């Protein structure tokens, strides 16, 4: 296996089952550069720290690489890095083509290392799950802090500051740019400007998560700035919450990934019909024809882990993946009614709602990691009204 980074700071050459030495190339110590960019591990310390058999300075990579790759039958590399290393590897394979006939040695192909590694990231072990629980707890603390800070006239940026102070104070950081979207801004799925003041009748949608120990959380809540939902806001909120609960119930080993989404869509689409967002019609037709997409245009779940939208396939051999214990996914249904949508009752226009939690698949169901932030509308109102 061979992994590196564009403009690599380090390159590791490993072989399956340790059949060849684990060779590491790193930047050497350089006191003058280190004054500017921080301490380097250096050649002397890297071996013990990373368990490498031999360590060389990174500028000697070219000199050693051909020799190291010679006995390999295949090279595993994250194809598409587009760096000089990738070029070198391709040249090595081409050169081996000429000599293999006589020497019987040399790599005959390149395999995509990412394709090999990303399925491994799907199932989290106990250590990974415990890190994800910490990331979730920090995310929860951030959301609660932001909810307590909410009042009419306060800026979206101030809620962002409250969120992120918790993340950073706990030794974490944001796992993606925090979204604090009040009023119509909530109908913009990736609103990151966070520069409006919140109006007294506004809902505010917060979508933010913490990264800790390398792992991410991803939480959304939507609440009334005043501490009281209007009737229209509550009608929509109840539909989204029911959709989330219906999707969560589907999380268990053996369930298909797509079942979770379908459960949420069914409730959302029924809600759209009941509330007059869609013209009266039959539920199955609304789902089959995709009419619900007018107000719910994203998926319900994504994998969560080292990345917030984590690596890992959603399909295998053309079929949706089956959930197994250790997988972690988000459940995040929403409803987004554009402000200028004339074909819906006026009271719903300009409202955006998303509720998002993180769920780990267990032996017999799902473990909700992020419900430390309430979703029950009355509890939510209580927290807001409790103030700071
Ligand atoms: N914050 C991005 C997402 O919820 O997927
Ligand atoms: Mn998400
Ligand atoms: Mn999110």
mmCIF file of C-alpha atoms and ligand atoms in Angstrom:
data_model
loop_
_atom_site.group_PDB
_atom_site.id
_atom_site.type_symbol
_atom_site.label_atom_id
_atom_site.label_comp_id
_atom_site.label_asym_id
_atom_site.label_seq_id
_atom_site.Cartn_x
_atom_site.Cartn_y
_atom_site.Cartn_z
ATOM 1 C CA UNK A 1 0.000 0.000 0.000
ATOM 2 C CA UNK A 2 1.185 3.467 -0.652
ATOM 3 C CA UNK A 3 -0.371 6.586 0.763
ATOM 4 C CA UNK A 4 0.684 10.168 0.567
ATOM 5 C CA UNK A 5 -0.733 13.649 0.366
ATOM 6 C CA UNK A 6 -0.558 16.202 -2.389
ATOM 7 C CA UNK A 7 2.529 18.259 -1.637
ATOM 8 C CA UNK A 8 3.185 15.453 0.795
ATOM 9 C CA UNK A 9 4.458 16.024 4.285
ATOM 10 C CA UNK A 10 4.763 12.291 4.700
ATOM 11 C CA UNK A 11 4.502 9.195 2.535
ATOM 12 C CA UNK A 12 4.080 5.697 3.905
ATOM 13 C CA UNK A 13 4.895 2.559 1.918
ATOM 14 C CA UNK A 14 3.387 -0.563 3.424
ATOM 15 C CA UNK A 15 2.815 -4.088 2.226
ATOM 16 C CA UNK A 16 -0.051 -6.447 3.071
ATOM 17 C CA UNK A 17 0.661 -8.592 6.124
ATOM 18 C CA UNK A 18 4.013 -6.849 6.617
ATOM 19 C CA UNK A 19 5.702 -8.882 3.868
ATOM 20 C CA UNK A 20 8.012 -5.936 3.162
ATOM 21 C CA UNK A 21 9.335 -3.274 5.548
ATOM 22 C CA UNK A 22 6.988 -0.415 6.509
ATOM 23 C CA UNK A 23 8.896 2.517 5.085
ATOM 24 C CA UNK A 24 8.119 6.093 5.975
ATOM 25 C CA UNK A 25 9.270 9.331 4.357
ATOM 26 C CA UNK A 26 8.923 12.493 6.447
ATOM 27 C CA UNK A 27 10.148 16.061 6.477
ATOM 28 C CA UNK A 28 13.439 16.342 8.359
ATOM 29 C CA UNK A 29 13.819 18.663 11.342
ATOM 30 C CA UNK A 30 14.603 22.244 10.313
ATOM 31 C CA UNK A 31 14.897 24.693 13.234
ATOM 32 C CA UNK A 32 14.617 27.735 10.946
ATOM 33 C CA UNK A 33 11.373 26.566 9.303
ATOM 34 C CA UNK A 34 10.009 25.244 12.573
ATOM 35 C CA UNK A 35 10.115 28.774 14.014
ATOM 36 C CA UNK A 36 7.478 29.671 11.420
ATOM 37 C CA UNK A 37 5.393 26.558 11.026
ATOM 38 C CA UNK A 38 5.819 24.586 14.223
ATOM 39 C CA UNK A 39 7.701 21.544 15.352
ATOM 40 C CA UNK A 40 8.284 18.646 12.985
ATOM 41 C CA UNK A 41 8.519 15.057 14.104
ATOM 42 C CA UNK A 42 11.619 14.494 11.986
ATOM 43 C CA UNK A 43 13.342 11.371 10.727
ATOM 44 C CA UNK A 44 14.804 10.303 14.078
ATOM 45 C CA UNK A 45 11.551 10.189 16.027
ATOM 46 C CA UNK A 46 9.097 9.012 13.361
ATOM 47 C CA UNK A 47 10.059 5.326 13.422
ATOM 48 C CA UNK A 48 9.159 4.742 17.018
ATOM 49 C CA UNK A 49 6.152 7.020 16.981
ATOM 50 C CA UNK A 50 4.489 5.400 13.949
ATOM 51 C CA UNK A 51 5.982 1.918 14.164
ATOM 52 C CA UNK A 52 7.880 2.213 10.869
ATOM 53 C CA UNK A 53 10.755 -0.158 10.125
ATOM 54 C CA UNK A 54 12.736 2.500 8.305
ATOM 55 C CA UNK A 55 12.435 6.245 7.910
ATOM 56 C CA UNK A 56 13.961 8.527 5.271
ATOM 57 C CA UNK A 57 13.775 12.249 4.592
ATOM 58 C CA UNK A 58 10.972 13.040 2.162
ATOM 59 C CA UNK A 59 13.355 14.491 -0.456
ATOM 60 C CA UNK A 60 14.813 10.997 -0.867
ATOM 61 C CA UNK A 61 11.447 9.558 -1.893
ATOM 62 C CA UNK A 62 12.256 9.456 -5.606
ATOM 63 C CA UNK A 63 15.572 7.670 -4.968
ATOM 64 C CA UNK A 64 13.954 4.841 -3.018
ATOM 65 C CA UNK A 65 10.533 4.462 -4.561
ATOM 66 C CA UNK A 66 11.398 2.412 -7.648
ATOM 67 C CA UNK A 67 13.368 -0.053 -5.543
ATOM 68 C CA UNK A 68 10.563 -0.323 -2.963
ATOM 69 C CA UNK A 69 7.877 -0.909 -5.568
ATOM 70 C CA UNK A 70 9.836 -3.468 -7.567
ATOM 71 C CA UNK A 71 8.665 -6.575 -5.649
ATOM 72 C CA UNK A 72 5.030 -5.410 -5.465
ATOM 73 C CA UNK A 73 2.483 -7.184 -7.647
ATOM 74 C CA UNK A 74 -0.110 -4.415 -7.317
ATOM 75 C CA UNK A 75 0.092 -0.866 -6.022
ATOM 76 C CA UNK A 76 -2.681 0.567 -3.876
ATOM 77 C CA UNK A 77 -2.862 4.331 -4.093
ATOM 78 C CA UNK A 78 -5.636 6.963 -3.706
ATOM 79 C CA UNK A 79 -6.084 7.477 -7.443
ATOM 80 C CA UNK A 80 -6.793 11.040 -8.462
ATOM 81 C CA UNK A 81 -4.436 12.796 -6.072
ATOM 82 C CA UNK A 82 -2.830 14.319 -9.150
ATOM 83 C CA UNK A 83 0.517 14.793 -7.453
ATOM 84 C CA UNK A 84 4.043 13.921 -8.582
ATOM 85 C CA UNK A 85 3.819 10.681 -6.654
ATOM 86 C CA UNK A 86 0.878 9.514 -8.742
ATOM 87 C CA UNK A 87 2.868 10.208 -11.864
ATOM 88 C CA UNK A 88 5.790 8.244 -10.525
ATOM 89 C CA UNK A 89 3.569 5.271 -9.734
ATOM 90 C CA UNK A 90 2.083 5.207 -13.227
ATOM 91 C CA UNK A 91 5.582 5.363 -14.721
ATOM 92 C CA UNK A 92 6.645 2.484 -12.467
ATOM 93 C CA UNK A 93 3.827 0.301 -13.738
ATOM 94 C CA UNK A 94 4.631 1.173 -17.347
ATOM 95 C CA UNK A 95 8.311 0.394 -16.823
ATOM 96 C CA UNK A 96 7.471 -2.903 -15.130
ATOM 97 C CA UNK A 97 5.488 -3.925 -18.197
ATOM 98 C CA UNK A 98 8.704 -4.004 -20.185
ATOM 99 C CA UNK A 99 10.792 -5.933 -17.666
ATOM 100 C CA UNK A 100 8.213 -8.293 -16.178
ATOM 101 C CA UNK A 101 8.496 -10.812 -19.005
ATOM 102 C CA UNK A 102 12.083 -11.569 -18.086
ATOM 103 C CA UNK A 103 12.227 -10.757 -14.384
ATOM 104 C CA UNK A 104 8.815 -12.157 -13.467
ATOM 105 C CA UNK A 105 8.573 -9.235 -11.063
ATOM 106 C CA UNK A 106 6.972 -5.829 -10.912
ATOM 107 C CA UNK A 107 3.567 -4.265 -10.358
ATOM 108 C CA UNK A 108 0.972 -5.055 -12.980
ATOM 109 C CA UNK A 109 -1.663 -2.570 -11.875
ATOM 110 C CA UNK A 110 -2.856 0.194 -9.602
ATOM 111 C CA UNK A 111 -5.835 -0.206 -7.278
ATOM 112 C CA UNK A 112 -7.741 2.705 -5.798
ATOM 113 C CA UNK A 113 -6.849 2.801 -2.112
ATOM 114 C CA UNK A 114 -9.881 4.997 -1.344
ATOM 115 C CA UNK A 115 -12.251 2.392 -2.752
ATOM 116 C CA UNK A 116 -10.651 -0.111 -0.405
ATOM 117 C CA UNK A 117 -10.611 2.086 2.687
ATOM 118 C CA UNK A 118 -13.984 3.830 2.535
ATOM 119 C CA UNK A 119 -16.091 0.682 3.146
ATOM 120 C CA UNK A 120 -13.878 0.037 6.193
ATOM 121 C CA UNK A 121 -15.037 3.368 7.560
ATOM 122 C CA UNK A 122 -18.685 2.328 7.502
ATOM 123 C CA UNK A 123 -18.586 0.259 10.678
ATOM 124 C CA UNK A 124 -17.242 1.937 13.787
ATOM 125 C CA UNK A 125 -15.501 -0.022 16.535
ATOM 126 C CA UNK A 126 -15.986 0.629 20.250
ATOM 127 C CA UNK A 127 -13.242 3.278 20.405
ATOM 128 C CA UNK A 128 -14.667 5.136 17.438
ATOM 129 C CA UNK A 129 -18.172 5.015 18.917
ATOM 130 C CA UNK A 130 -16.956 6.415 22.203
ATOM 131 C CA UNK A 131 -15.305 9.305 20.356
ATOM 132 C CA UNK A 132 -18.523 9.889 18.454
ATOM 133 C CA UNK A 133 -20.444 10.052 21.726
ATOM 134 C CA UNK A 134 -18.103 12.782 22.951
ATOM 135 C CA UNK A 135 -18.458 14.689 19.654
ATOM 136 C CA UNK A 136 -22.231 14.332 20.031
ATOM 137 C CA UNK A 137 -22.210 15.545 23.649
ATOM 138 C CA UNK A 138 -20.175 18.610 22.720
ATOM 139 C CA UNK A 139 -22.537 19.278 19.830
ATOM 140 C CA UNK A 140 -25.466 19.018 22.240
ATOM 141 C CA UNK A 141 -23.857 21.474 24.678
ATOM 142 C CA UNK A 142 -23.357 23.944 21.818
ATOM 143 C CA UNK A 143 -26.967 23.734 20.687
ATOM 144 C CA UNK A 144 -28.280 24.194 24.220
ATOM 145 C CA UNK A 145 -26.045 27.247 24.689
ATOM 146 C CA UNK A 146 -27.313 28.756 21.437
ATOM 147 C CA UNK A 147 -30.951 28.100 22.373
ATOM 148 C CA UNK A 148 -30.458 29.851 25.696
ATOM 149 C CA UNK A 149 -28.948 32.836 23.916
ATOM 150 C CA UNK A 150 -31.860 33.262 21.479
ATOM 151 C CA UNK A 151 -33.991 36.400 21.818
ATOM 152 C CA UNK A 152 -35.570 38.797 19.320
ATOM 153 C CA UNK A 153 -32.966 41.255 18.078
ATOM 154 C CA UNK A 154 -29.991 38.994 18.753
ATOM 155 C CA UNK A 155 -27.806 38.330 15.687
ATOM 156 C CA UNK A 156 -27.508 34.929 14.060
ATOM 157 C CA UNK A 157 -23.755 35.365 14.493
ATOM 158 C CA UNK A 158 -24.205 35.586 18.250
ATOM 159 C CA UNK A 159 -25.859 32.172 18.331
ATOM 160 C CA UNK A 160 -23.013 30.883 16.192
ATOM 161 C CA UNK A 161 -20.553 32.295 18.717
ATOM 162 C CA UNK A 162 -22.418 30.612 21.577
ATOM 163 C CA UNK A 163 -22.385 27.258 19.737
ATOM 164 C CA UNK A 164 -18.784 27.370 18.739
ATOM 165 C CA UNK A 165 -17.575 28.603 22.136
ATOM 166 C CA UNK A 166 -18.861 25.310 23.542
ATOM 167 C CA UNK A 167 -17.238 23.274 20.779
ATOM 168 C CA UNK A 168 -13.868 24.951 21.164
ATOM 169 C CA UNK A 169 -14.038 25.191 24.947
ATOM 170 C CA UNK A 170 -14.452 21.415 25.107
ATOM 171 C CA UNK A 171 -11.342 20.860 22.996
ATOM 172 C CA UNK A 172 -13.270 20.332 19.776
ATOM 173 C CA UNK A 173 -13.998 22.435 16.745
ATOM 174 C CA UNK A 174 -16.734 22.833 14.151
ATOM 175 C CA UNK A 175 -17.165 19.838 11.903
ATOM 176 C CA UNK A 176 -18.551 22.096 9.116
ATOM 177 C CA UNK A 177 -19.499 25.789 8.863
ATOM 178 C CA UNK A 178 -22.320 26.364 11.340
ATOM 179 C CA UNK A 179 -25.694 27.323 9.884
ATOM 180 C CA UNK A 180 -27.804 29.741 11.937
ATOM 181 C CA UNK A 181 -30.735 30.672 9.726
ATOM 182 C CA UNK A 182 -33.605 32.791 11.010
ATOM 183 C CA UNK A 183 -36.828 33.573 9.167
ATOM 184 C CA UNK A 184 -36.685 33.018 5.409
ATOM 185 C CA UNK A 185 -32.987 32.175 5.623
ATOM 186 C CA UNK A 186 -34.020 28.749 6.876
ATOM 187 C CA UNK A 187 -35.361 27.886 3.432
ATOM 188 C CA UNK A 188 -31.780 28.127 2.106
ATOM 189 C CA UNK A 189 -30.319 24.698 2.813
ATOM 190 C CA UNK A 190 -26.695 25.752 3.272
ATOM 191 C CA UNK A 191 -27.113 29.314 4.576
ATOM 192 C CA UNK A 192 -23.764 30.143 6.203
ATOM 193 C CA UNK A 193 -23.762 33.935 6.254
ATOM 194 C CA UNK A 194 -25.276 34.144 9.733
ATOM 195 C CA UNK A 195 -25.536 37.928 9.620
ATOM 196 C CA UNK A 196 -29.212 38.748 10.185
ATOM 197 C CA UNK A 197 -30.824 39.796 13.442
ATOM 198 C CA UNK A 198 -33.602 37.508 14.536
ATOM 199 C CA UNK A 199 -37.148 38.858 14.389
ATOM 200 C CA UNK A 200 -39.645 38.195 17.164
ATOM 201 C CA UNK A 201 -41.896 35.993 15.011
ATOM 202 C CA UNK A 202 -39.026 34.107 13.393
ATOM 203 C CA UNK A 203 -38.092 30.523 13.677
ATOM 204 C CA UNK A 204 -34.360 29.910 13.709
ATOM 205 C CA UNK A 205 -32.862 26.786 12.197
ATOM 206 C CA UNK A 206 -29.464 25.810 13.550
ATOM 207 C CA UNK A 207 -27.465 23.087 11.832
ATOM 208 C CA UNK A 208 -24.096 22.643 13.493
ATOM 209 C CA UNK A 209 -21.861 19.924 14.824
ATOM 210 C CA UNK A 210 -18.638 19.447 16.695
ATOM 211 C CA UNK A 211 -15.580 17.469 15.743
ATOM 212 C CA UNK A 212 -13.704 15.800 18.560
ATOM 213 C CA UNK A 213 -10.988 13.166 18.501
ATOM 214 C CA UNK A 214 -11.260 13.167 14.709
ATOM 215 C CA UNK A 215 -14.987 12.326 14.681
ATOM 216 C CA UNK A 216 -17.986 14.511 13.878
ATOM 217 C CA UNK A 217 -21.467 15.172 15.113
ATOM 218 C CA UNK A 218 -24.162 16.867 13.037
ATOM 219 C CA UNK A 219 -27.282 18.281 14.709
ATOM 220 C CA UNK A 220 -30.164 20.480 13.533
ATOM 221 C CA UNK A 221 -32.860 22.091 15.619
ATOM 222 C CA UNK A 222 -35.495 24.648 14.695
ATOM 223 C CA UNK A 223 -37.150 26.794 17.345
ATOM 224 C CA UNK A 224 -39.135 30.019 17.770
ATOM 225 C CA UNK A 225 -37.041 33.009 18.806
ATOM 226 C CA UNK A 226 -39.921 34.235 20.975
ATOM 227 C CA UNK A 227 -40.211 30.961 22.867
ATOM 228 C CA UNK A 228 -43.649 30.257 21.351
ATOM 229 C CA UNK A 229 -44.387 28.552 18.047
ATOM 230 C CA UNK A 230 -47.118 30.182 15.976
ATOM 231 C CA UNK A 231 -49.863 27.783 14.884
ATOM 232 C CA UNK A 232 -48.436 27.570 11.358
ATOM 233 C CA UNK A 233 -44.886 26.972 12.593
ATOM 234 C CA UNK A 234 -46.079 24.307 14.983
ATOM 235 C CA UNK A 235 -48.128 22.548 12.287
ATOM 236 C CA UNK A 236 -45.057 22.182 10.110
ATOM 237 C CA UNK A 237 -42.779 21.341 13.038
ATOM 238 C CA UNK A 238 -45.056 18.504 14.134
ATOM 239 C CA UNK A 239 -44.918 16.967 10.661
ATOM 240 C CA UNK A 240 -41.105 17.112 10.532
ATOM 241 C CA UNK A 241 -40.808 15.661 14.015
ATOM 242 C CA UNK A 242 -43.209 12.829 13.194
ATOM 243 C CA UNK A 243 -41.179 12.126 10.052
ATOM 244 C CA UNK A 244 -37.987 11.994 12.083
ATOM 245 C CA UNK A 245 -39.496 9.618 14.638
ATOM 246 C CA UNK A 246 -40.843 7.359 11.891
ATOM 247 C CA UNK A 247 -37.388 7.217 10.284
ATOM 248 C CA UNK A 248 -35.617 6.529 13.593
ATOM 249 C CA UNK A 249 -37.894 3.552 14.242
ATOM 250 C CA UNK A 250 -36.586 1.974 11.021
ATOM 251 C CA UNK A 251 -32.957 2.014 12.190
ATOM 252 C CA UNK A 252 -31.997 -1.538 13.104
ATOM 253 C CA UNK A 253 -29.710 -4.260 11.787
ATOM 254 C CA UNK A 254 -31.061 -5.821 8.628
ATOM 255 C CA UNK A 255 -33.019 -2.740 7.526
ATOM 256 C CA UNK A 256 -32.197 -1.186 4.174
ATOM 257 C CA UNK A 257 -30.618 2.266 4.196
ATOM 258 C CA UNK A 258 -33.386 3.492 1.867
ATOM 259 C CA UNK A 259 -36.173 2.349 4.222
ATOM 260 C CA UNK A 260 -35.204 5.125 6.626
ATOM 261 C CA UNK A 261 -35.657 7.792 3.945
ATOM 262 C CA UNK A 262 -38.882 6.253 2.682
ATOM 263 C CA UNK A 263 -40.381 6.305 6.169
ATOM 264 C CA UNK A 264 -39.613 10.022 6.517
ATOM 265 C CA UNK A 265 -40.897 10.846 3.036
ATOM 266 C CA UNK A 266 -44.198 9.110 3.693
ATOM 267 C CA UNK A 267 -44.951 11.226 6.757
ATOM 268 C CA UNK A 268 -43.733 14.445 5.136
ATOM 269 C CA UNK A 269 -45.823 13.858 2.023
ATOM 270 C CA UNK A 270 -48.925 13.050 4.090
ATOM 271 C CA UNK A 271 -48.324 16.272 6.044
ATOM 272 C CA UNK A 272 -48.056 18.263 2.820
ATOM 273 C CA UNK A 273 -51.439 16.909 1.744
ATOM 274 C CA UNK A 274 -53.068 17.454 5.152
ATOM 275 C CA UNK A 275 -51.848 21.043 5.408
ATOM 276 C CA UNK A 276 -52.788 21.962 1.853
ATOM 277 C CA UNK A 277 -49.221 22.474 0.672
ATOM 278 C CA UNK A 278 -49.972 20.074 -2.163
ATOM 279 C CA UNK A 279 -53.320 19.833 -3.974
ATOM 280 C CA UNK A 280 -55.472 16.987 -2.685
ATOM 281 C CA UNK A 281 -54.358 13.690 -4.163
ATOM 282 C CA UNK A 282 -53.424 10.172 -3.202
ATOM 283 C CA UNK A 283 -50.354 9.703 -1.033
ATOM 284 C CA UNK A 284 -48.769 6.959 -3.117
ATOM 285 C CA UNK A 285 -49.085 9.071 -6.243
ATOM 286 C CA UNK A 286 -47.505 12.088 -4.538
ATOM 287 C CA UNK A 287 -44.574 9.898 -3.507
ATOM 288 C CA UNK A 288 -44.217 8.041 -6.817
ATOM 289 C CA UNK A 289 -44.354 11.215 -8.873
ATOM 290 C CA UNK A 290 -41.912 12.911 -6.492
ATOM 291 C CA UNK A 291 -44.257 15.840 -5.885
ATOM 292 C CA UNK A 292 -43.103 16.050 -2.263
ATOM 293 C CA UNK A 293 -39.708 17.175 -3.572
ATOM 294 C CA UNK A 294 -41.111 20.666 -3.978
ATOM 295 C CA UNK A 295 -40.745 21.099 -0.210
ATOM 296 C CA UNK A 296 -38.280 18.326 0.702
ATOM 297 C CA UNK A 297 -35.462 18.117 -1.760
ATOM 298 C CA UNK A 298 -32.653 16.416 0.123
ATOM 299 C CA UNK A 299 -31.988 12.935 1.429
ATOM 300 C CA UNK A 300 -32.833 11.962 5.010
ATOM 301 C CA UNK A 301 -29.500 10.410 5.973
ATOM 302 C CA UNK A 302 -25.782 10.318 5.345
ATOM 303 C CA UNK A 303 -22.976 8.393 6.982
ATOM 304 C CA UNK A 304 -21.202 10.138 9.823
ATOM 305 C CA UNK A 305 -17.695 9.535 11.151
ATOM 306 C CA UNK A 306 -14.270 10.977 10.437
ATOM 307 C CA UNK A 307 -16.027 13.247 7.957
ATOM 308 C CA UNK A 308 -19.403 14.833 8.495
ATOM 309 C CA UNK A 309 -20.556 13.358 5.189
ATOM 310 C CA UNK A 310 -18.517 10.255 5.772
ATOM 311 C CA UNK A 311 -16.967 7.977 3.206
ATOM 312 C CA UNK A 312 -18.665 4.689 2.516
ATOM 313 C CA UNK A 313 -21.005 3.345 -0.120
ATOM 314 C CA UNK A 314 -24.802 3.719 0.029
ATOM 315 C CA UNK A 315 -25.302 0.894 -2.467
ATOM 316 C CA UNK A 316 -23.667 -2.436 -3.089
ATOM 317 C CA UNK A 317 -24.089 -4.396 -6.302
ATOM 318 C CA UNK A 318 -26.861 -2.033 -7.326
ATOM 319 C CA UNK A 319 -28.911 -2.540 -4.147
ATOM 320 C CA UNK A 320 -29.192 -0.250 -1.125
ATOM 321 C CA UNK A 321 -26.878 -1.145 1.705
ATOM 322 C CA UNK A 322 -28.208 -3.084 4.683
ATOM 323 C CA UNK A 323 -27.670 -1.575 8.122
ATOM 324 C CA UNK A 324 -25.399 -3.455 10.525
ATOM 325 C CA UNK A 325 -24.299 -2.623 14.075
ATOM 326 C CA UNK A 326 -21.587 0.046 14.210
ATOM 327 C CA UNK A 327 -22.851 2.130 11.320
ATOM 328 C CA UNK A 328 -23.627 5.731 12.230
ATOM 329 C CA UNK A 329 -26.018 7.855 10.210
ATOM 330 C CA UNK A 330 -27.904 11.111 10.483
ATOM 331 C CA UNK A 331 -31.687 11.373 10.349
ATOM 332 C CA UNK A 332 -32.592 14.836 9.127
ATOM 333 C CA UNK A 333 -36.004 15.381 7.560
ATOM 334 C CA UNK A 334 -37.134 18.924 6.822
ATOM 335 C CA UNK A 335 -39.746 21.093 5.170
ATOM 336 C CA UNK A 336 -38.825 24.252 3.292
ATOM 337 C CA UNK A 337 -41.593 26.529 2.008
ATOM 338 C CA UNK A 338 -40.251 29.293 -0.243
ATOM 339 C CA UNK A 339 -41.392 32.798 0.748
ATOM 340 C CA UNK A 340 -42.632 33.497 -2.790
ATOM 341 C CA UNK A 341 -44.563 30.247 -3.187
ATOM 342 C CA UNK A 342 -48.041 31.460 -4.117
ATOM 343 C CA UNK A 343 -49.698 28.068 -4.362
ATOM 344 C CA UNK A 344 -49.558 27.357 -0.626
ATOM 345 C CA UNK A 345 -51.508 28.906 2.258
ATOM 346 C CA UNK A 346 -49.886 32.229 3.088
ATOM 347 C CA UNK A 347 -49.243 31.351 6.716
ATOM 348 C CA UNK A 348 -46.673 28.703 5.712
ATOM 349 C CA UNK A 349 -44.652 30.843 3.321
ATOM 350 C CA UNK A 350 -41.023 31.480 4.206
ATOM 351 C CA UNK A 351 -40.810 28.793 6.879
ATOM 352 C CA UNK A 352 -37.936 26.292 6.899
ATOM 353 C CA UNK A 353 -37.667 23.482 9.436
ATOM 354 C CA UNK A 354 -35.110 20.710 9.853
ATOM 355 C CA UNK A 355 -34.609 18.363 12.782
ATOM 356 C CA UNK A 356 -31.433 16.272 12.694
ATOM 357 C CA UNK A 357 -30.050 13.650 15.033
ATOM 358 C CA UNK A 358 -27.203 11.169 14.847
ATOM 359 C CA UNK A 359 -27.965 7.479 15.302
ATOM 360 C CA UNK A 360 -25.631 4.517 15.783
ATOM 361 C CA UNK A 361 -26.961 1.136 14.672
ATOM 362 C CA UNK A 362 -26.870 -1.278 17.633
ATOM 363 C CA UNK A 363 -27.510 -5.028 17.968
ATOM 364 C CA UNK A 364 -31.254 -4.499 18.254
ATOM 365 C CA UNK A 365 -32.067 -0.996 17.021
ATOM 366 C CA UNK A 366 -30.498 2.422 17.123
ATOM 367 C CA UNK A 367 -28.732 4.514 19.754
ATOM 368 C CA UNK A 368 -29.675 8.181 19.518
ATOM 369 C CA UNK A 369 -26.492 10.117 20.219
ATOM 370 C CA UNK A 370 -27.783 13.672 20.161
ATOM 371 C CA UNK A 371 -31.132 13.805 21.937
ATOM 372 C CA UNK A 372 -29.569 15.752 24.800
ATOM 373 C CA UNK A 373 -31.068 18.642 22.840
ATOM 374 C CA UNK A 374 -34.825 18.181 23.148
ATOM 375 C CA UNK A 375 -37.049 17.935 20.107
ATOM 376 C CA UNK A 376 -40.358 17.994 21.951
ATOM 377 C CA UNK A 377 -41.838 21.369 20.968
ATOM 378 C CA UNK A 378 -42.970 22.274 24.486
ATOM 379 C CA UNK A 379 -39.595 21.427 25.995
ATOM 380 C CA UNK A 380 -37.926 23.449 23.261
ATOM 381 C CA UNK A 381 -40.140 26.446 24.072
ATOM 382 C CA UNK A 382 -39.308 26.091 27.746
ATOM 383 C CA UNK A 383 -35.575 26.257 27.106
ATOM 384 C CA UNK A 384 -35.925 29.350 24.943
ATOM 385 C CA UNK A 385 -38.146 31.085 27.450
ATOM 386 C CA UNK A 386 -35.772 30.145 30.262
ATOM 387 C CA UNK A 387 -33.360 32.625 28.703
ATOM 388 C CA UNK A 388 -29.727 32.862 29.648
HETATM 389 N N1 LIG B 1 -24.789 20.040 7.840
HETATM 390 C C1 LIG B 1 -24.832 19.300 6.676
HETATM 391 C C2 LIG B 1 -25.793 18.225 6.763
HETATM 392 O O1 LIG B 1 -26.646 18.230 7.636
HETATM 393 O O2 LIG B 1 -25.740 17.291 6.032
HETATM 394 MN MN1 LIG B 2 -26.369 16.088 8.136
HETATM 395 MN MN1 LIG B 3 -26.479 19.016 9.535
#
